[in-house]
Short mmCIF file of C-alpha atoms in Angstrom, two decimals:
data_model
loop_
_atom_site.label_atom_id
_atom_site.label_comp_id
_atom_site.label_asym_id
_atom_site.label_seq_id
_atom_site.Cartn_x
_atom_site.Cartn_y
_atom_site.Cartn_z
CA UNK N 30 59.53 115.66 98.17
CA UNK N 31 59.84 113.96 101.81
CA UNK N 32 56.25 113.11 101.60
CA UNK N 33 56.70 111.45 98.26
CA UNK N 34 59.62 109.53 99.30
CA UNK N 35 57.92 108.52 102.31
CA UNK N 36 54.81 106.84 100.40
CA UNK N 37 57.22 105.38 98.19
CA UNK N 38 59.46 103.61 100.76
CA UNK N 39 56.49 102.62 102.53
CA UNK N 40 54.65 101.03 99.35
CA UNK N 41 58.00 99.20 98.71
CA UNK N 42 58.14 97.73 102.74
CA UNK N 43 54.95 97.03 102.34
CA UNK N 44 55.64 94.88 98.80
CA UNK N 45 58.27 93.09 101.01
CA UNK N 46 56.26 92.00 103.67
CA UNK N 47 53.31 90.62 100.94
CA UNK N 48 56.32 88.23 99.31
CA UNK N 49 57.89 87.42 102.70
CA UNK N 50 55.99 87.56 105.66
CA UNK N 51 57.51 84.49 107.70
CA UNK N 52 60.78 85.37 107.16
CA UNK N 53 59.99 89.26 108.07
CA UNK N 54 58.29 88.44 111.18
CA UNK N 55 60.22 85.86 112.63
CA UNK N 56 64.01 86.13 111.66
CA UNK N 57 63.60 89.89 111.87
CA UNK N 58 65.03 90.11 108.05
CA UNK N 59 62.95 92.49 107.15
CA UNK N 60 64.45 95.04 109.60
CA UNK N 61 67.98 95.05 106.87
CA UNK N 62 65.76 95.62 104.16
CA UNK N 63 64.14 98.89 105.91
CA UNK N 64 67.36 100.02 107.04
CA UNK N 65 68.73 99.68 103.65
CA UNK N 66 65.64 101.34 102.07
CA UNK N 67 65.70 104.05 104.71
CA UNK N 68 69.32 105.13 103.92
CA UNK N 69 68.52 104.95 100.27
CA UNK N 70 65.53 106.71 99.86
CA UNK N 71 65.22 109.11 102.91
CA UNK N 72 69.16 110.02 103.43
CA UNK N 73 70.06 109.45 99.84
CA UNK N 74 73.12 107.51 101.05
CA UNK N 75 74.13 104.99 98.60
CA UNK N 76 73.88 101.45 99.68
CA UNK N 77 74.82 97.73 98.67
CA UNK N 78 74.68 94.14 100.47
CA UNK N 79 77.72 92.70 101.72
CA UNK N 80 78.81 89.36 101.08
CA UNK N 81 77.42 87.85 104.13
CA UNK N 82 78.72 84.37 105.89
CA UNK N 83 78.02 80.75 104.85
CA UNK N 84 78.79 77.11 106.56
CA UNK N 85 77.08 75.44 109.61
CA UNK N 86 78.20 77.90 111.99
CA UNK N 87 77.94 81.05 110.33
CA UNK N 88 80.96 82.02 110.96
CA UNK N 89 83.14 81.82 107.78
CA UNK N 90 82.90 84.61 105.21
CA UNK N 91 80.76 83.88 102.20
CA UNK N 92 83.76 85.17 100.04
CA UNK N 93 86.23 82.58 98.46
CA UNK N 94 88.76 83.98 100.87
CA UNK N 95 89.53 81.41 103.48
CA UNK N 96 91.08 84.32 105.75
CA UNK N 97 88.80 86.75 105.41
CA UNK N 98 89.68 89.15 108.12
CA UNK N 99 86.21 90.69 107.70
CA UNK N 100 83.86 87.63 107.31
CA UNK N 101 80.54 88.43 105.83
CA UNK N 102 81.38 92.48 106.44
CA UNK N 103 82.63 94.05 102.82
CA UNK N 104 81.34 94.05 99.20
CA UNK N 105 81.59 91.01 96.76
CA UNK N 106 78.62 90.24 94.24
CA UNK N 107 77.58 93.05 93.49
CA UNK N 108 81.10 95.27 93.72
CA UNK N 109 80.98 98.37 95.84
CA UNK N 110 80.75 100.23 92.36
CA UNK N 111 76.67 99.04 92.38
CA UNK N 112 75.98 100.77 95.13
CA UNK N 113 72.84 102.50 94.53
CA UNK N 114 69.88 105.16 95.98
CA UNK N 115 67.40 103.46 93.80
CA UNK N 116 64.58 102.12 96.21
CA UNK N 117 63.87 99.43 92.99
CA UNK N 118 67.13 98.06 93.16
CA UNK N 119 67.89 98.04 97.00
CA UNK N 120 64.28 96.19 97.53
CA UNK N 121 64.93 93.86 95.08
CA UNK N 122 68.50 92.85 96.42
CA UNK N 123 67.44 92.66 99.76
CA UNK N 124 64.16 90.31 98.72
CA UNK N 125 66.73 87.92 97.35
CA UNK N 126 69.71 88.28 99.78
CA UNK N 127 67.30 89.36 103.12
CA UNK N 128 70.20 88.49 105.65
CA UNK N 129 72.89 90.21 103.71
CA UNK N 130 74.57 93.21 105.93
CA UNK N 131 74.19 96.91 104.88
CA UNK N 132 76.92 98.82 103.56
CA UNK N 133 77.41 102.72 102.80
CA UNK N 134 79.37 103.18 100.32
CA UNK N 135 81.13 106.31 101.61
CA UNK N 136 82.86 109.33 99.70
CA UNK N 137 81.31 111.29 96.61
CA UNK N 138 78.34 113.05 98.07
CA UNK N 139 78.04 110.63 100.65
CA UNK N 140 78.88 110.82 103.75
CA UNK N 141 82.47 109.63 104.93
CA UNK N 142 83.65 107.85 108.27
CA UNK N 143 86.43 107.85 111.05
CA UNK N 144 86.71 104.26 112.99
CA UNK N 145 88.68 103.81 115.57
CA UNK N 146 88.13 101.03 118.92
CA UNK N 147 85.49 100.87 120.82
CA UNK N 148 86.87 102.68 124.59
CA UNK N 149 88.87 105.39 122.56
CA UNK N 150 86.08 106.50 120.68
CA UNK N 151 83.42 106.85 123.57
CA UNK N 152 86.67 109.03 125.17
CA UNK N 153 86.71 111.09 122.17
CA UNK N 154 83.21 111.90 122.13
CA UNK N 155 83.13 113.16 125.29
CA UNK N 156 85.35 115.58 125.00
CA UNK N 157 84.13 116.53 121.58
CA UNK N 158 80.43 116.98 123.27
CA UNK N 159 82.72 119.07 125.88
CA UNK N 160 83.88 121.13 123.23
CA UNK N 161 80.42 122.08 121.92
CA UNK N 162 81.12 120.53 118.99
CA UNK N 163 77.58 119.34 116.94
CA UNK N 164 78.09 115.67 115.83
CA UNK N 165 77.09 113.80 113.32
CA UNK N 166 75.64 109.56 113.17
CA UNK N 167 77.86 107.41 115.02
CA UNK N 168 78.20 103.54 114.09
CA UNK N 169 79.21 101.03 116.49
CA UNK N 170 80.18 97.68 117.03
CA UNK N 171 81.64 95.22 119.90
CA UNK N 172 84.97 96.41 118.77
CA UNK N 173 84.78 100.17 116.82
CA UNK N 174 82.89 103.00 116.47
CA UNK N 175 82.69 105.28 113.17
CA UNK N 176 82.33 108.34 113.51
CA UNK N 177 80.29 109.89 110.05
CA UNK N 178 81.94 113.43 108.57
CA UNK N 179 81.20 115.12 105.51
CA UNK N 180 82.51 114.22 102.58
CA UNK N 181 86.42 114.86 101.81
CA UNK N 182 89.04 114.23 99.47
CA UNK N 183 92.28 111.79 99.83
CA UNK N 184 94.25 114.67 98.42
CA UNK N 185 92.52 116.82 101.55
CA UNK N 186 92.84 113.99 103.93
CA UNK N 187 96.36 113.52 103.16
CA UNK N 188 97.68 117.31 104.06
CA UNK N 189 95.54 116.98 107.22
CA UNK N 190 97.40 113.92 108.09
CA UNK N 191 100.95 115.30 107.11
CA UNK N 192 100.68 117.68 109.62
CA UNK N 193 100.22 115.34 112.62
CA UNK N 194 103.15 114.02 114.39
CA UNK N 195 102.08 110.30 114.64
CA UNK N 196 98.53 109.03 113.74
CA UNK N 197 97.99 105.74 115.20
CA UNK N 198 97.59 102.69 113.05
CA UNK N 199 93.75 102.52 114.75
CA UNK N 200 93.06 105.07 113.52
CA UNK N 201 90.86 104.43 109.68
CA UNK N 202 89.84 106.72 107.15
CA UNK N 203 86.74 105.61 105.38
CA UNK N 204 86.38 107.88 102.30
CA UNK N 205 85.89 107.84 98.62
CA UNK N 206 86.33 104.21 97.04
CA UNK N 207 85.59 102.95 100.96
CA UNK N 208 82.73 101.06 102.89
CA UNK N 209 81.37 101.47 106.13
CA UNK N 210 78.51 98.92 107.84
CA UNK N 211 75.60 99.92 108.75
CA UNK N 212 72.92 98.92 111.28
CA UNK N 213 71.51 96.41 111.54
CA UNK N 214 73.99 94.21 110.14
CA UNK N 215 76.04 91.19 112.00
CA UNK N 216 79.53 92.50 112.86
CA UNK N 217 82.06 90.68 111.55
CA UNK N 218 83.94 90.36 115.31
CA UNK N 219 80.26 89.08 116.60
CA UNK N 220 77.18 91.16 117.58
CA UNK N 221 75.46 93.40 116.11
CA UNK N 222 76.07 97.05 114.46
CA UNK N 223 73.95 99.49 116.25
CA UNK N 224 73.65 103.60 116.15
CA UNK N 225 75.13 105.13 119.02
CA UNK N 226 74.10 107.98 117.90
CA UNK N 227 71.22 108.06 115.22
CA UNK N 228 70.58 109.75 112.04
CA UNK N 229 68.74 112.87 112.42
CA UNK N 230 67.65 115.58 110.25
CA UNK N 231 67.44 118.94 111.65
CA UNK N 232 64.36 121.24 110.44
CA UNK N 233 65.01 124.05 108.48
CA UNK N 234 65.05 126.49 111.15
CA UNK N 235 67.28 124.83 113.48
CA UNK N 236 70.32 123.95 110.66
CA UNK N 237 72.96 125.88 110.94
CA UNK N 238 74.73 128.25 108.84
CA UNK N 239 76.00 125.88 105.78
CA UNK N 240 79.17 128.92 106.08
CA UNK N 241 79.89 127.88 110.39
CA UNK N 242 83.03 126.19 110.86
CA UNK N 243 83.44 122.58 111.80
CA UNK N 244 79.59 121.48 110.45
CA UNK N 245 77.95 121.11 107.29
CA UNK N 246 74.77 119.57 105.39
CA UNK N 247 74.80 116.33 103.93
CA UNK N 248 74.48 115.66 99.85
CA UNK N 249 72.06 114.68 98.11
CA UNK N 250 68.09 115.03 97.87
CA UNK N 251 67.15 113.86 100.68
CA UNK N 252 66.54 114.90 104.07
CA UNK N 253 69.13 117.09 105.47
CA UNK N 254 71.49 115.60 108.00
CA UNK N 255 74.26 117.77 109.72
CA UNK N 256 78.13 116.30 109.92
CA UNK N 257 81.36 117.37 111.33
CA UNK N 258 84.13 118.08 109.02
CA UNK N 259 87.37 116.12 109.38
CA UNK N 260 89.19 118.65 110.06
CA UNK N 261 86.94 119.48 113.57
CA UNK N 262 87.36 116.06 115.26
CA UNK N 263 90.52 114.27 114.04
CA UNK N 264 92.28 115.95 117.25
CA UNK N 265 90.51 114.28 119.58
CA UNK N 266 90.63 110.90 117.53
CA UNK N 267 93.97 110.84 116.92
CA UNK N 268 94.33 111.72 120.67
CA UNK N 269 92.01 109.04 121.57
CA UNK N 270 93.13 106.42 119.57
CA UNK N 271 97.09 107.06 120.92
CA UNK N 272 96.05 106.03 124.17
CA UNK N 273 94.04 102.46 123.12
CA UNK N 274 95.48 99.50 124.69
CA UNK N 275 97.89 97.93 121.82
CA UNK N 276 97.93 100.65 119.72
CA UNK N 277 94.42 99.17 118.71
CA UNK N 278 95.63 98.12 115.54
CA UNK N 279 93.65 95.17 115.38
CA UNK N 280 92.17 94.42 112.01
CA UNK N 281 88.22 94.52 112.98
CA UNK N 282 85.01 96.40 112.04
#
């Protein structure tokens, strides 16, 4: 199955690059579509284009929202209900929208997220990595990093939150009905979204039991990626995220 996916993705890159090849070799466009294609097709991760910016400057959101506190960063045209696996449909949006930014639409059997700023997070992970605990992908940009879990339920979220004392406000939950951006799009505070910690799949006989605590596979068809449960980090990001500077509370992706 892999190896069919693989051809496939590779026919459709290479379909890309036949109807664009200035744009794909200079402005580096073609590196979205691949991206998108890559989460589509070999993670089975349902994706969409984001809105994107507009003007002289680049720096006001595409959206008809003149205060846009996410310019260019969340879904428009299409709606985040379009997000899709199909490799058709992702190649063909990206042909026609090449500099559009990548987003996950998380939840279902995708994959879900935990943001939270920049310092706190890189505090969180190392005590996490101190702890043993196996991590999954972890987005960044300038000003947060996302931490990818398995998938969970608001109904499941919400009786893990009840029971904390105080969960900062910088703290974000990024689950069914919810968007994360992927590399590697423009972030909407500047820069660029990059992996701090890529996608990997495991081979079969490394992955763990699916029955250990604190780790299971992804969804899907595609190839097998390993990620935390909530439950097994939000300690250590709530923990983190108490000590930001400001509360980190800052509206920014």
């Amino acid at each position: 199955m892999r190896e069919i996916l693989g051809r496939r993705l590779q026919r459709l890159r290479d379909r890309f690059q036949s109807l664009r090849p200035a744009r794909g070799r200079s402005g580096g466009t073609s590196a979205l579509l691949e991206a998108a294609l890559t989460c589509a097709t070999t993670w089975q991760w349902p994706v969409l284009p984001g809105v994107g910016r507009s003007g002289t400057d680049g720096t006001r959101c595409a959206c008809p929202d003149p205060d846009c506190v996410v310019p260019g960063a969340h879904p428009f045209d299409p709606g985040l209900l379009a997000a899709s696996t199909d490799p058709r449909m992702v190649a063909w949006w990206w042909t026609n929208r090449p500099t559009a930014p990548v987003l996950l639409a998380t939840g279902g059997t995708a994959p879900c997220a935990v943001s939270l700023p920049a310092g706190a997070a890189a505090r969180a992970l190392v005590r996490l990595d101190a702890q043993g605990m196996r991590l999954g992908p972890v987005v960044a940009t300038p000003t947060r990093w996302a931490l990818l879990v398995a998938p969970y339920s608001l109904e499941r979220l919400g009786e893990l939150l009840y029971a904390k004392d105080h969960v900062p406000s910088s703290l974000r939950f990024h689950g069914e009905g919810g968007y994360l951006l992927l590399p590697p799009s423009a972030a909407s505070s500047g820069g660029r979204v990059r992996w701090e910690r890529e996608p990997r799949a495991l081979p079969p006989s490394r992955c763990p039991d699916p029955k250990s605590p604190g780790v299971r596979p992804s969804q899907g068809s595609g190839a097998k990626l390993w990620l935390p449960d909530v439950e097994a980090v939000v300690d250590a990001l709530v923990e983190a995220s108490s000590g930001a500077p400001g509360g980190g509370s800052r509206l920014a992706y």
